[in-house]
Amino acid sequence: MMKKKIIVTGGTGFIGSHTVVELMEAGFSVVIFDDLRNSEIGVLDKIAHITRQKPEFEQVDLSDQVAAEAAISKHSDAVACIHFAALKAVGESVENPLLYYRNNLFSLINLLQTFRQKPETAFIFSSSATVYGQPDILPITESSPVVPANSPYGNTKQMAEEILQQSVDAGTINSAISLRYFNPIGAHSSALIGELPKGLPNNLMPFITQTAAGIRPDLKVFGKDYNTPDGTAVRDYIHVVDIAQAHVVALKRILDGKSKASYEVFNLGTGKGFSVLDVIKSFEKSSGLKLKYHFSDRRPGDVEQIYADTTHANTELGWKAKYNLDDMTSSAWKWEKNLRGIK
Ligand code: UFG
């Protein structure tokens, strides 16, 4: 039987590459659309090594309408699009909001505009727990209010969800799912793909592994006076492979006609909150190393604590995170060691 082809935008990036692997292992064929501004072409060979098949690839900036249309029309046999391609650095978005609105929103609009010719294309969107801000009630369900975003980046995720919902309502496309990720960390068990931030990492896990690898002198722990058990901020960390597998489940839900509504939203988290110090302790346990860190001021814009209510994803989507925090920190360290040639 012919394999169903899936377009994965941002497929050479961190979450995208892990999702491509899971899709190919589930029997789909994949074409990646990526402009490589924040990822490496070598990821394709790594994916091929893991799955024994090479995904197709188009280097394309999807915020360019003509280029986006041309790439999609070359792959008119695709039955679905999983849209990861986006900029994601909160601080950079505050400094350069137009870059974020142009890139993140134009890309989505260009994709939807082109799929209007083929509204049966299943669409999965990469959203974020950032849409909830600092919630009053924890854990957070999908019906928790979406609050005004505190960065242009966060606003692009909120606006994108609205654009998608309204496009589905208008019949531009028939069916879509937004997946709201909590804090994806970790790496594939092969240690061939993982998170590869360019320059200084913004996020905790790559900062920890780069510090342990000797690339950074020490980790700053942002804030120790939060109203949490140990005073450091709490997040719902989730293994990137769990996140990737949720995309395959969500995709099949649309393709098999199982969606309960034409537009659906699911939280992707484990439902458990861990502090920054919990992550450091887990890392030290799984690596056998002592991590150098010191406390510093809170980072502007950070929320105190956030973790998911996963009931909707567990019962309705039929997906549940399998990996624990030690799995996440040990796989992240295995990846960093492999990358840097550390024994
Ligand atoms: N942290 C440190 N030191 C660092 C980096 C992070 O202490 O060097 C702390 C942060 O203050 C926070 C926790 O580690 O308490 C997690 O920070 P990350 O930057 O890894 O993740 P965030 O929760 O800030 O960010 C995530 C996503 C963003 C999204 C944001 C808002 O990565 O895309 O959630 O929900 F916008």
mmCIF file of C-alpha atoms and ligand atoms in Angstrom:
data_model
loop_
_atom_site.group_PDB
_atom_site.id
_atom_site.type_symbol
_atom_site.label_atom_id
_atom_site.label_comp_id
_atom_site.label_asym_id
_atom_site.label_seq_id
_atom_site.Cartn_x
_atom_site.Cartn_y
_atom_site.Cartn_z
ATOM 1 C CA MET A 1 0.000 0.000 0.000
ATOM 2 C CA MET A 2 1.199 3.523 -0.780
ATOM 3 C CA LYS A 3 2.414 5.333 2.291
ATOM 4 C CA LYS A 4 0.512 8.475 3.216
ATOM 5 C CA LYS A 5 2.686 11.561 2.850
ATOM 6 C CA ILE A 6 2.872 14.156 5.608
ATOM 7 C CA ILE A 7 4.369 17.651 5.263
ATOM 8 C CA VAL A 8 6.340 18.507 8.403
ATOM 9 C CA THR A 9 7.341 22.165 8.547
ATOM 10 C CA GLY A 10 10.291 22.819 10.838
ATOM 11 C CA GLY A 11 11.094 19.112 10.554
ATOM 12 C CA THR A 12 14.841 19.533 11.057
ATOM 13 C CA GLY A 13 14.264 21.349 14.374
ATOM 14 C CA PHE A 14 14.135 19.882 17.868
ATOM 15 C CA ILE A 15 10.520 18.716 18.193
ATOM 16 C CA GLY A 16 10.064 18.443 14.428
ATOM 17 C CA SER A 17 12.922 15.981 13.916
ATOM 18 C CA HIS A 18 11.691 13.695 16.699
ATOM 19 C CA THR A 19 8.203 13.784 15.203
ATOM 20 C CA VAL A 20 9.544 12.914 11.731
ATOM 21 C CA VAL A 21 11.181 9.808 13.228
ATOM 22 C CA GLU A 22 7.952 8.713 14.936
ATOM 23 C CA LEU A 23 5.912 9.338 11.763
ATOM 24 C CA MET A 24 8.272 7.298 9.608
ATOM 25 C CA GLU A 25 8.359 4.497 12.165
ATOM 26 C CA ALA A 26 4.534 4.552 12.134
ATOM 27 C CA GLY A 27 4.565 3.956 8.347
ATOM 28 C CA PHE A 28 4.071 7.473 6.967
ATOM 29 C CA SER A 29 6.308 9.085 4.385
ATOM 30 C CA VAL A 30 7.518 12.584 5.194
ATOM 31 C CA VAL A 31 8.556 15.695 3.350
ATOM 32 C CA ILE A 32 10.241 18.302 5.528
ATOM 33 C CA PHE A 33 9.878 22.022 4.770
ATOM 34 C CA ASP A 34 12.499 24.045 6.629
ATOM 35 C CA ASP A 35 14.548 27.165 5.899
ATOM 36 C CA LEU A 36 17.408 25.871 8.113
ATOM 37 C CA ARG A 37 17.742 29.209 9.885
ATOM 38 C CA ASN A 38 17.739 27.458 13.241
ATOM 39 C CA SER A 39 18.657 23.878 12.375
ATOM 40 C CA GLU A 40 21.209 21.821 10.466
ATOM 41 C CA ILE A 41 20.820 19.939 7.178
ATOM 42 C CA GLY A 42 22.798 17.046 8.741
ATOM 43 C CA VAL A 43 19.716 16.167 10.782
ATOM 44 C CA LEU A 44 18.338 14.469 7.629
ATOM 45 C CA ASP A 45 21.135 11.886 7.675
ATOM 46 C CA LYS A 46 20.599 11.296 11.385
ATOM 47 C CA ILE A 47 16.904 10.662 10.783
ATOM 48 C CA ALA A 48 17.823 8.313 7.928
ATOM 49 C CA HIS A 49 20.223 6.473 10.233
ATOM 50 C CA ILE A 50 17.509 5.934 12.842
ATOM 51 C CA THR A 51 14.645 5.038 10.476
ATOM 52 C CA ARG A 52 16.600 3.586 7.515
ATOM 53 C CA GLN A 53 14.713 5.925 5.192
ATOM 54 C CA LYS A 54 15.557 9.481 4.246
ATOM 55 C CA PRO A 55 12.735 12.005 4.404
ATOM 56 C CA GLU A 56 12.233 14.262 1.399
ATOM 57 C CA PHE A 57 13.347 17.844 1.973
ATOM 58 C CA GLU A 58 12.504 21.300 0.630
ATOM 59 C CA GLN A 59 14.487 24.309 1.814
ATOM 60 C CA VAL A 60 11.797 26.956 1.935
ATOM 61 C CA ASP A 61 10.906 30.084 3.869
ATOM 62 C CA LEU A 62 7.179 29.620 4.381
ATOM 63 C CA SER A 63 6.626 33.290 5.171
ATOM 64 C CA ASP A 64 7.212 33.866 1.430
ATOM 65 C CA GLN A 65 3.849 33.125 -0.162
ATOM 66 C CA VAL A 66 5.130 32.247 -3.641
ATOM 67 C CA ALA A 67 7.767 29.907 -2.236
ATOM 68 C CA ALA A 68 5.281 28.274 0.143
ATOM 69 C CA GLU A 69 2.782 27.632 -2.668
ATOM 70 C CA ALA A 70 5.483 26.217 -4.938
ATOM 71 C CA ALA A 71 6.708 23.799 -2.262
ATOM 72 C CA ILE A 72 3.205 22.605 -1.433
ATOM 73 C CA SER A 73 2.245 22.128 -5.087
ATOM 74 C CA LYS A 74 5.322 19.895 -5.572
ATOM 75 C CA HIS A 75 3.879 17.652 -2.863
ATOM 76 C CA SER A 76 0.195 17.755 -3.746
ATOM 77 C CA ASP A 77 -0.082 14.094 -2.708
ATOM 78 C CA ALA A 78 0.390 15.057 0.972
ATOM 79 C CA VAL A 79 -2.638 14.273 3.140
ATOM 80 C CA ALA A 80 -1.600 16.328 6.158
ATOM 81 C CA CYS A 81 0.607 19.103 7.447
ATOM 82 C CA ILE A 82 2.204 19.279 10.885
ATOM 83 C CA HIS A 83 3.313 22.862 11.338
ATOM 84 C CA PHE A 84 6.297 23.407 13.660
ATOM 85 C CA ALA A 85 8.283 26.006 11.708
ATOM 86 C CA ALA A 86 8.422 29.124 13.878
ATOM 87 C CA LEU A 87 10.732 31.383 15.831
ATOM 88 C CA LYS A 88 10.584 30.678 19.563
ATOM 89 C CA ALA A 89 12.908 32.902 21.602
ATOM 90 C CA VAL A 90 10.836 34.985 24.010
ATOM 91 C CA GLY A 91 13.503 37.690 24.569
ATOM 92 C CA GLU A 92 14.264 38.076 20.864
ATOM 93 C CA SER A 93 10.540 38.506 20.187
ATOM 94 C CA VAL A 94 10.395 41.420 22.661
ATOM 95 C CA GLU A 95 13.322 43.081 20.874
ATOM 96 C CA ASN A 96 12.009 42.421 17.374
ATOM 97 C CA PRO A 97 8.253 41.875 17.416
ATOM 98 C CA LEU A 98 7.717 42.416 13.694
ATOM 99 C CA LEU A 99 10.140 39.606 12.893
ATOM 100 C CA TYR A 100 7.996 37.277 15.004
ATOM 101 C CA TYR A 101 4.634 38.416 13.659
ATOM 102 C CA ARG A 102 5.876 38.295 10.075
ATOM 103 C CA ASN A 103 7.534 34.932 10.331
ATOM 104 C CA ASN A 104 5.185 33.006 12.592
ATOM 105 C CA LEU A 105 1.893 34.373 11.284
ATOM 106 C CA PHE A 106 2.692 34.773 7.575
ATOM 107 C CA SER A 107 3.880 31.159 7.475
ATOM 108 C CA LEU A 108 0.635 29.888 8.939
ATOM 109 C CA ILE A 109 -1.483 32.109 6.697
ATOM 110 C CA ASN A 110 0.417 31.029 3.576
ATOM 111 C CA LEU A 111 -0.039 27.367 4.435
ATOM 112 C CA LEU A 112 -3.784 27.748 5.100
ATOM 113 C CA GLN A 113 -4.252 29.880 2.001
ATOM 114 C CA THR A 114 -2.678 27.170 -0.144
ATOM 115 C CA PHE A 115 -4.537 24.292 1.543
ATOM 116 C CA ARG A 116 -7.797 26.099 0.742
ATOM 117 C CA GLN A 117 -7.520 24.299 -2.615
ATOM 118 C CA LYS A 118 -7.426 20.991 -0.677
ATOM 119 C CA PRO A 119 -9.426 21.532 2.530
ATOM 120 C CA GLU A 120 -9.295 17.851 3.457
ATOM 121 C CA THR A 121 -5.608 18.302 4.374
ATOM 122 C CA ALA A 122 -5.336 17.434 8.088
ATOM 123 C CA PHE A 123 -3.602 20.201 10.034
ATOM 124 C CA ILE A 124 -1.742 19.927 13.343
ATOM 125 C CA PHE A 125 -0.401 23.080 14.969
ATOM 126 C CA SER A 126 2.467 23.447 17.394
ATOM 127 C CA SER A 127 1.120 25.624 20.201
ATOM 128 C CA SER A 128 2.362 26.319 23.702
ATOM 129 C CA ALA A 129 1.341 26.470 27.353
ATOM 130 C CA THR A 130 2.458 30.082 27.081
ATOM 131 C CA VAL A 131 -1.150 30.859 26.018
ATOM 132 C CA TYR A 132 -2.237 30.342 29.662
ATOM 133 C CA GLY A 133 0.176 32.896 31.226
ATOM 134 C CA GLN A 134 0.305 32.469 35.027
ATOM 135 C CA PRO A 135 -2.923 30.613 35.713
ATOM 136 C CA ASP A 136 -4.955 31.075 38.912
ATOM 137 C CA ILE A 137 -5.866 27.413 39.131
ATOM 138 C CA LEU A 138 -3.494 24.451 38.737
ATOM 139 C CA PRO A 139 -3.347 22.028 37.041
ATOM 140 C CA ILE A 140 -4.418 23.749 33.834
ATOM 141 C CA THR A 141 -7.192 22.295 31.716
ATOM 142 C CA GLU A 142 -7.768 23.232 28.081
ATOM 143 C CA SER A 143 -10.720 25.365 29.155
ATOM 144 C CA SER A 144 -8.544 27.570 31.384
ATOM 145 C CA PRO A 145 -8.669 31.121 30.066
ATOM 146 C CA VAL A 146 -6.176 32.241 27.444
ATOM 147 C CA VAL A 147 -4.743 35.425 28.950
ATOM 148 C CA PRO A 148 -3.041 38.363 27.189
ATOM 149 C CA ALA A 149 0.415 37.177 26.201
ATOM 150 C CA ASN A 150 3.419 38.786 27.838
ATOM 151 C CA SER A 151 5.627 38.533 24.752
ATOM 152 C CA PRO A 152 5.172 38.884 20.996
ATOM 153 C CA TYR A 153 6.223 35.228 20.737
ATOM 154 C CA GLY A 154 3.380 34.176 23.047
ATOM 155 C CA ASN A 155 1.023 36.421 21.141
ATOM 156 C CA THR A 156 1.912 34.710 17.854
ATOM 157 C CA LYS A 157 0.835 31.381 19.404
ATOM 158 C CA GLN A 158 -2.475 32.846 20.617
ATOM 159 C CA MET A 159 -3.148 34.606 17.320
ATOM 160 C CA ALA A 160 -2.210 31.502 15.350
ATOM 161 C CA GLU A 161 -4.710 29.419 17.326
ATOM 162 C CA GLU A 162 -7.415 32.007 16.560
ATOM 163 C CA ILE A 163 -6.508 32.134 12.880
ATOM 164 C CA LEU A 164 -6.682 28.365 12.735
ATOM 165 C CA GLN A 165 -9.987 28.105 14.591
ATOM 166 C CA GLN A 166 -11.600 30.794 12.420
ATOM 167 C CA SER A 167 -10.223 29.226 9.233
ATOM 168 C CA VAL A 168 -11.735 25.888 10.211
ATOM 169 C CA ASP A 169 -15.044 27.608 11.052
ATOM 170 C CA ALA A 170 -14.993 29.247 7.628
ATOM 171 C CA GLY A 171 -14.265 25.954 5.872
ATOM 172 C CA THR A 172 -10.817 27.016 4.612
ATOM 173 C CA ILE A 173 -9.671 23.662 5.916
ATOM 174 C CA ASN A 174 -11.910 20.950 7.346
ATOM 175 C CA SER A 175 -10.112 19.845 10.470
ATOM 176 C CA ALA A 176 -7.275 20.928 12.757
ATOM 177 C CA ILE A 177 -5.742 20.177 16.141
ATOM 178 C CA SER A 178 -3.604 22.513 18.251
ATOM 179 C CA LEU A 179 -1.244 20.834 20.699
ATOM 180 C CA ARG A 180 -0.187 23.014 23.627
ATOM 181 C CA TYR A 181 3.248 21.874 24.768
ATOM 182 C CA PHE A 182 4.471 22.394 28.287
ATOM 183 C CA ASN A 183 8.315 22.125 28.557
ATOM 184 C CA PRO A 184 9.732 19.636 26.030
ATOM 185 C CA ILE A 185 13.239 18.387 26.942
ATOM 186 C CA GLY A 186 15.288 15.212 26.452
ATOM 187 C CA ALA A 187 16.428 13.559 23.238
ATOM 188 C CA HIS A 188 16.005 10.451 21.102
ATOM 189 C CA SER A 189 17.418 7.263 22.683
ATOM 190 C CA SER A 190 19.893 6.914 19.780
ATOM 191 C CA ALA A 191 21.482 10.256 20.847
ATOM 192 C CA LEU A 192 21.609 11.112 17.132
ATOM 193 C CA ILE A 193 19.038 13.911 17.302
ATOM 194 C CA GLY A 194 18.297 16.369 20.103
ATOM 195 C CA GLU A 195 18.080 20.038 20.976
ATOM 196 C CA LEU A 196 20.743 22.130 19.263
ATOM 197 C CA PRO A 197 20.287 25.799 20.135
ATOM 198 C CA LYS A 198 22.377 28.300 18.155
ATOM 199 C CA GLY A 199 24.365 30.571 20.508
ATOM 200 C CA LEU A 200 23.492 31.009 24.178
ATOM 201 C CA PRO A 201 20.630 28.663 25.118
ATOM 202 C CA ASN A 202 17.457 30.335 26.413
ATOM 203 C CA ASN A 203 16.087 27.190 27.984
ATOM 204 C CA LEU A 204 17.067 25.309 31.094
ATOM 205 C CA MET A 205 17.930 21.814 29.822
ATOM 206 C CA PRO A 206 20.421 22.751 27.066
ATOM 207 C CA PHE A 207 21.979 25.256 29.482
ATOM 208 C CA ILE A 208 22.487 22.469 32.014
ATOM 209 C CA THR A 209 24.001 20.020 29.524
ATOM 210 C CA GLN A 210 26.254 22.694 27.967
ATOM 211 C CA THR A 211 27.459 23.698 31.441
ATOM 212 C CA ALA A 212 28.230 20.083 32.286
ATOM 213 C CA ALA A 213 30.060 19.749 28.944
ATOM 214 C CA GLY A 214 32.253 22.727 29.920
ATOM 215 C CA ILE A 215 30.896 25.068 27.242
ATOM 216 C CA ARG A 216 29.330 27.421 29.853
ATOM 217 C CA PRO A 217 31.048 28.254 33.154
ATOM 218 C CA ASP A 218 27.950 27.799 35.285
ATOM 219 C CA LEU A 219 24.172 27.834 35.286
ATOM 220 C CA LYS A 220 22.195 30.744 36.687
ATOM 221 C CA VAL A 221 19.099 29.612 38.550
ATOM 222 C CA PHE A 222 16.623 32.420 37.992
ATOM 223 C CA GLY A 223 14.924 33.164 41.318
ATOM 224 C CA LYS A 224 14.905 31.322 44.648
ATOM 225 C CA ASP A 225 12.071 33.192 46.358
ATOM 226 C CA TYR A 226 9.074 31.839 44.453
ATOM 227 C CA ASN A 227 6.157 30.518 46.428
ATOM 228 C CA THR A 228 7.053 26.888 45.632
ATOM 229 C CA PRO A 229 8.361 24.038 47.847
ATOM 230 C CA ASP A 230 12.054 24.901 47.298
ATOM 231 C CA GLY A 231 11.656 28.520 46.119
ATOM 232 C CA THR A 232 12.568 27.840 42.463
ATOM 233 C CA ALA A 233 10.057 28.003 39.603
ATOM 234 C CA VAL A 234 8.014 24.935 38.692
ATOM 235 C CA ARG A 235 7.335 23.588 35.179
ATOM 236 C CA ASP A 236 5.804 20.507 33.572
ATOM 237 C CA TYR A 237 8.804 18.984 31.767
ATOM 238 C CA ILE A 238 7.919 16.407 29.134
ATOM 239 C CA HIS A 239 10.101 14.074 27.059
ATOM 240 C CA VAL A 240 10.321 15.198 23.438
ATOM 241 C CA VAL A 241 9.661 11.610 22.263
ATOM 242 C CA ASP A 242 6.355 11.626 24.180
ATOM 243 C CA ILE A 243 5.497 14.920 22.464
ATOM 244 C CA ALA A 244 6.457 13.464 19.072
ATOM 245 C CA GLN A 245 4.266 10.392 19.607
ATOM 246 C CA ALA A 246 1.312 12.605 20.537
ATOM 247 C CA HIS A 247 1.551 14.158 17.063
ATOM 248 C CA VAL A 248 1.207 10.766 15.419
ATOM 249 C CA VAL A 249 -1.852 10.023 17.573
ATOM 250 C CA ALA A 250 -3.410 13.434 16.796
ATOM 251 C CA LEU A 251 -2.723 12.981 13.084
ATOM 252 C CA LYS A 252 -4.412 9.571 13.000
ATOM 253 C CA ARG A 253 -7.352 11.021 14.919
ATOM 254 C CA ILE A 254 -8.040 13.456 12.070
ATOM 255 C CA LEU A 255 -7.182 11.049 9.233
ATOM 256 C CA ASP A 256 -9.399 8.316 10.694
ATOM 257 C CA GLY A 257 -12.289 10.758 11.144
ATOM 258 C CA LYS A 258 -12.239 10.365 14.943
ATOM 259 C CA SER A 259 -12.187 14.077 15.851
ATOM 260 C CA LYS A 260 -15.129 15.178 18.015
ATOM 261 C CA ALA A 261 -15.000 18.715 16.623
ATOM 262 C CA SER A 262 -13.455 20.230 13.536
ATOM 263 C CA TYR A 263 -11.023 22.182 15.722
ATOM 264 C CA GLU A 264 -9.634 20.620 18.894
ATOM 265 C CA VAL A 265 -7.020 21.585 21.474
ATOM 266 C CA PHE A 266 -4.991 19.294 23.750
ATOM 267 C CA ASN A 267 -2.434 19.954 26.490
ATOM 268 C CA LEU A 268 0.763 17.936 26.153
ATOM 269 C CA GLY A 269 2.380 17.569 29.555
ATOM 270 C CA THR A 270 2.962 14.892 32.171
ATOM 271 C CA GLY A 271 0.739 16.595 34.739
ATOM 272 C CA LYS A 272 3.633 16.798 37.216
ATOM 273 C CA GLY A 273 5.441 19.970 38.228
ATOM 274 C CA PHE A 274 9.188 19.969 38.906
ATOM 275 C CA SER A 275 11.315 22.846 40.176
ATOM 276 C CA VAL A 276 14.576 24.035 38.649
ATOM 277 C CA LEU A 277 16.404 22.370 41.564
ATOM 278 C CA ASP A 278 14.534 19.096 40.911
ATOM 279 C CA VAL A 279 15.803 19.150 37.319
ATOM 280 C CA ILE A 280 19.363 19.858 38.484
ATOM 281 C CA LYS A 281 19.179 16.990 41.011
ATOM 282 C CA SER A 282 17.828 14.603 38.387
ATOM 283 C CA PHE A 283 20.588 15.662 35.988
ATOM 284 C CA GLU A 284 23.270 15.109 38.649
ATOM 285 C CA LYS A 285 21.845 11.667 39.373
ATOM 286 C CA SER A 286 21.666 10.575 35.750
ATOM 287 C CA SER A 287 25.083 11.993 34.786
ATOM 288 C CA GLY A 288 26.970 11.261 38.004
ATOM 289 C CA LEU A 289 28.327 14.840 37.803
ATOM 290 C CA LYS A 290 28.094 17.847 40.097
ATOM 291 C CA LEU A 291 26.619 20.781 38.206
ATOM 292 C CA LYS A 292 28.036 24.268 38.769
ATOM 293 C CA TYR A 293 25.229 26.724 39.444
ATOM 294 C CA HIS A 294 24.395 29.841 41.418
ATOM 295 C CA PHE A 295 21.202 31.679 42.224
ATOM 296 C CA SER A 296 20.416 34.951 40.488
ATOM 297 C CA ASP A 297 17.434 37.295 40.105
ATOM 298 C CA ARG A 298 14.145 36.143 38.673
ATOM 299 C CA ARG A 299 14.035 36.276 34.871
ATOM 300 C CA PRO A 300 11.562 38.943 33.708
ATOM 301 C CA GLY A 301 8.356 37.448 32.348
ATOM 302 C CA ASP A 302 8.785 34.037 34.036
ATOM 303 C CA VAL A 303 5.714 32.529 35.678
ATOM 304 C CA GLU A 304 5.972 30.980 39.148
ATOM 305 C CA GLN A 305 4.515 27.582 38.394
ATOM 306 C CA ILE A 306 2.606 25.863 35.652
ATOM 307 C CA TYR A 307 1.666 22.262 34.970
ATOM 308 C CA ALA A 308 -0.948 20.531 32.883
ATOM 309 C CA ASP A 309 -4.165 18.739 33.587
ATOM 310 C CA THR A 310 -3.671 15.876 31.150
ATOM 311 C CA THR A 311 -7.131 14.309 31.486
ATOM 312 C CA HIS A 312 -8.373 15.498 28.100
ATOM 313 C CA ALA A 313 -5.301 14.208 26.245
ATOM 314 C CA ASN A 314 -5.334 10.923 28.216
ATOM 315 C CA THR A 315 -9.002 10.083 27.832
ATOM 316 C CA GLU A 316 -10.014 11.753 24.599
ATOM 317 C CA LEU A 317 -6.830 11.615 22.531
ATOM 318 C CA GLY A 318 -5.812 8.293 24.079
ATOM 319 C CA TRP A 319 -2.240 9.424 24.685
ATOM 320 C CA LYS A 320 -0.241 9.559 27.900
ATOM 321 C CA ALA A 321 3.368 10.568 28.548
ATOM 322 C CA LYS A 322 5.522 7.498 29.275
ATOM 323 C CA TYR A 323 8.872 8.937 30.325
ATOM 324 C CA ASN A 324 9.901 10.374 33.709
ATOM 325 C CA LEU A 325 12.225 13.232 34.614
ATOM 326 C CA ASP A 326 15.299 10.980 34.944
ATOM 327 C CA ASP A 327 14.641 9.605 31.434
ATOM 328 C CA MET A 328 14.540 13.177 30.177
ATOM 329 C CA THR A 329 17.745 14.380 31.844
ATOM 330 C CA SER A 330 19.706 11.209 31.049
ATOM 331 C CA SER A 331 18.743 11.248 27.358
ATOM 332 C CA ALA A 332 19.572 14.971 27.111
ATOM 333 C CA TRP A 333 23.009 14.290 28.600
ATOM 334 C CA LYS A 334 23.628 11.290 26.325
ATOM 335 C CA TRP A 335 22.831 13.533 23.333
ATOM 336 C CA GLU A 336 25.108 16.371 24.508
ATOM 337 C CA LYS A 337 27.964 13.916 25.151
ATOM 338 C CA ASN A 338 27.552 12.348 21.730
ATOM 339 C CA LEU A 339 27.488 15.789 20.093
ATOM 340 C CA ARG A 340 30.686 16.936 21.855
ATOM 341 C CA GLY A 341 32.511 13.626 21.677
ATOM 342 C CA ILE A 342 32.563 13.240 25.478
ATOM 343 C CA LYS A 343 33.015 9.659 26.718
HETATM 344 N N1 UFG B 1 15.912 28.712 33.980
HETATM 345 C C1 UFG B 1 16.998 28.966 34.816
HETATM 346 N N2 UFG B 1 18.200 29.185 34.218
HETATM 347 C C2 UFG B 1 18.380 29.173 32.861
HETATM 348 C C3 UFG B 1 17.257 28.911 32.025
HETATM 349 C C4 UFG B 1 16.039 28.683 32.648
HETATM 350 O O1 UFG B 1 16.871 28.998 36.037
HETATM 351 O O2 UFG B 1 19.506 29.414 32.396
HETATM 352 C C5 UFG B 1 14.615 28.456 34.622
HETATM 353 C C6 UFG B 1 13.557 29.455 34.188
HETATM 354 O O3 UFG B 1 13.617 30.620 34.965
HETATM 355 C C7 UFG B 1 12.292 28.635 34.381
HETATM 356 C C8 UFG B 1 12.729 27.202 34.071
HETATM 357 O O4 UFG B 1 14.143 27.207 34.194
HETATM 358 O O5 UFG B 1 11.893 28.711 35.721
HETATM 359 C C9 UFG B 1 12.364 26.758 32.685
HETATM 360 O O6 UFG B 1 12.824 27.729 31.765
HETATM 361 P P1 UFG B 1 12.858 27.470 30.191
HETATM 362 O O7 UFG B 1 13.427 28.708 29.557
HETATM 363 O O8 UFG B 1 13.509 26.186 29.899
HETATM 364 O O9 UFG B 1 11.329 27.287 29.854
HETATM 365 P P2 UFG B 1 10.136 28.332 30.024
HETATM 366 O O10 UFG B 1 9.164 27.660 30.932
HETATM 367 O O11 UFG B 1 10.535 29.691 30.340
HETATM 368 O O12 UFG B 1 9.713 28.398 28.516
HETATM 369 C C10 UFG B 1 8.792 27.561 27.976
HETATM 370 C C11 UFG B 1 8.993 27.453 26.453
HETATM 371 C C12 UFG B 1 8.683 28.747 25.774
HETATM 372 C C13 UFG B 1 7.364 29.300 26.259
HETATM 373 C C14 UFG B 1 7.406 29.423 27.756
HETATM 374 C C15 UFG B 1 6.181 30.056 28.364
HETATM 375 O O13 UFG B 1 10.320 27.077 26.177
HETATM 376 O O14 UFG B 1 8.611 28.498 24.399
HETATM 377 O O15 UFG B 1 7.555 28.120 28.287
HETATM 378 O O16 UFG B 1 5.232 29.120 28.729
HETATM 379 F F1 UFG B 1 7.136 30.533 25.755
#
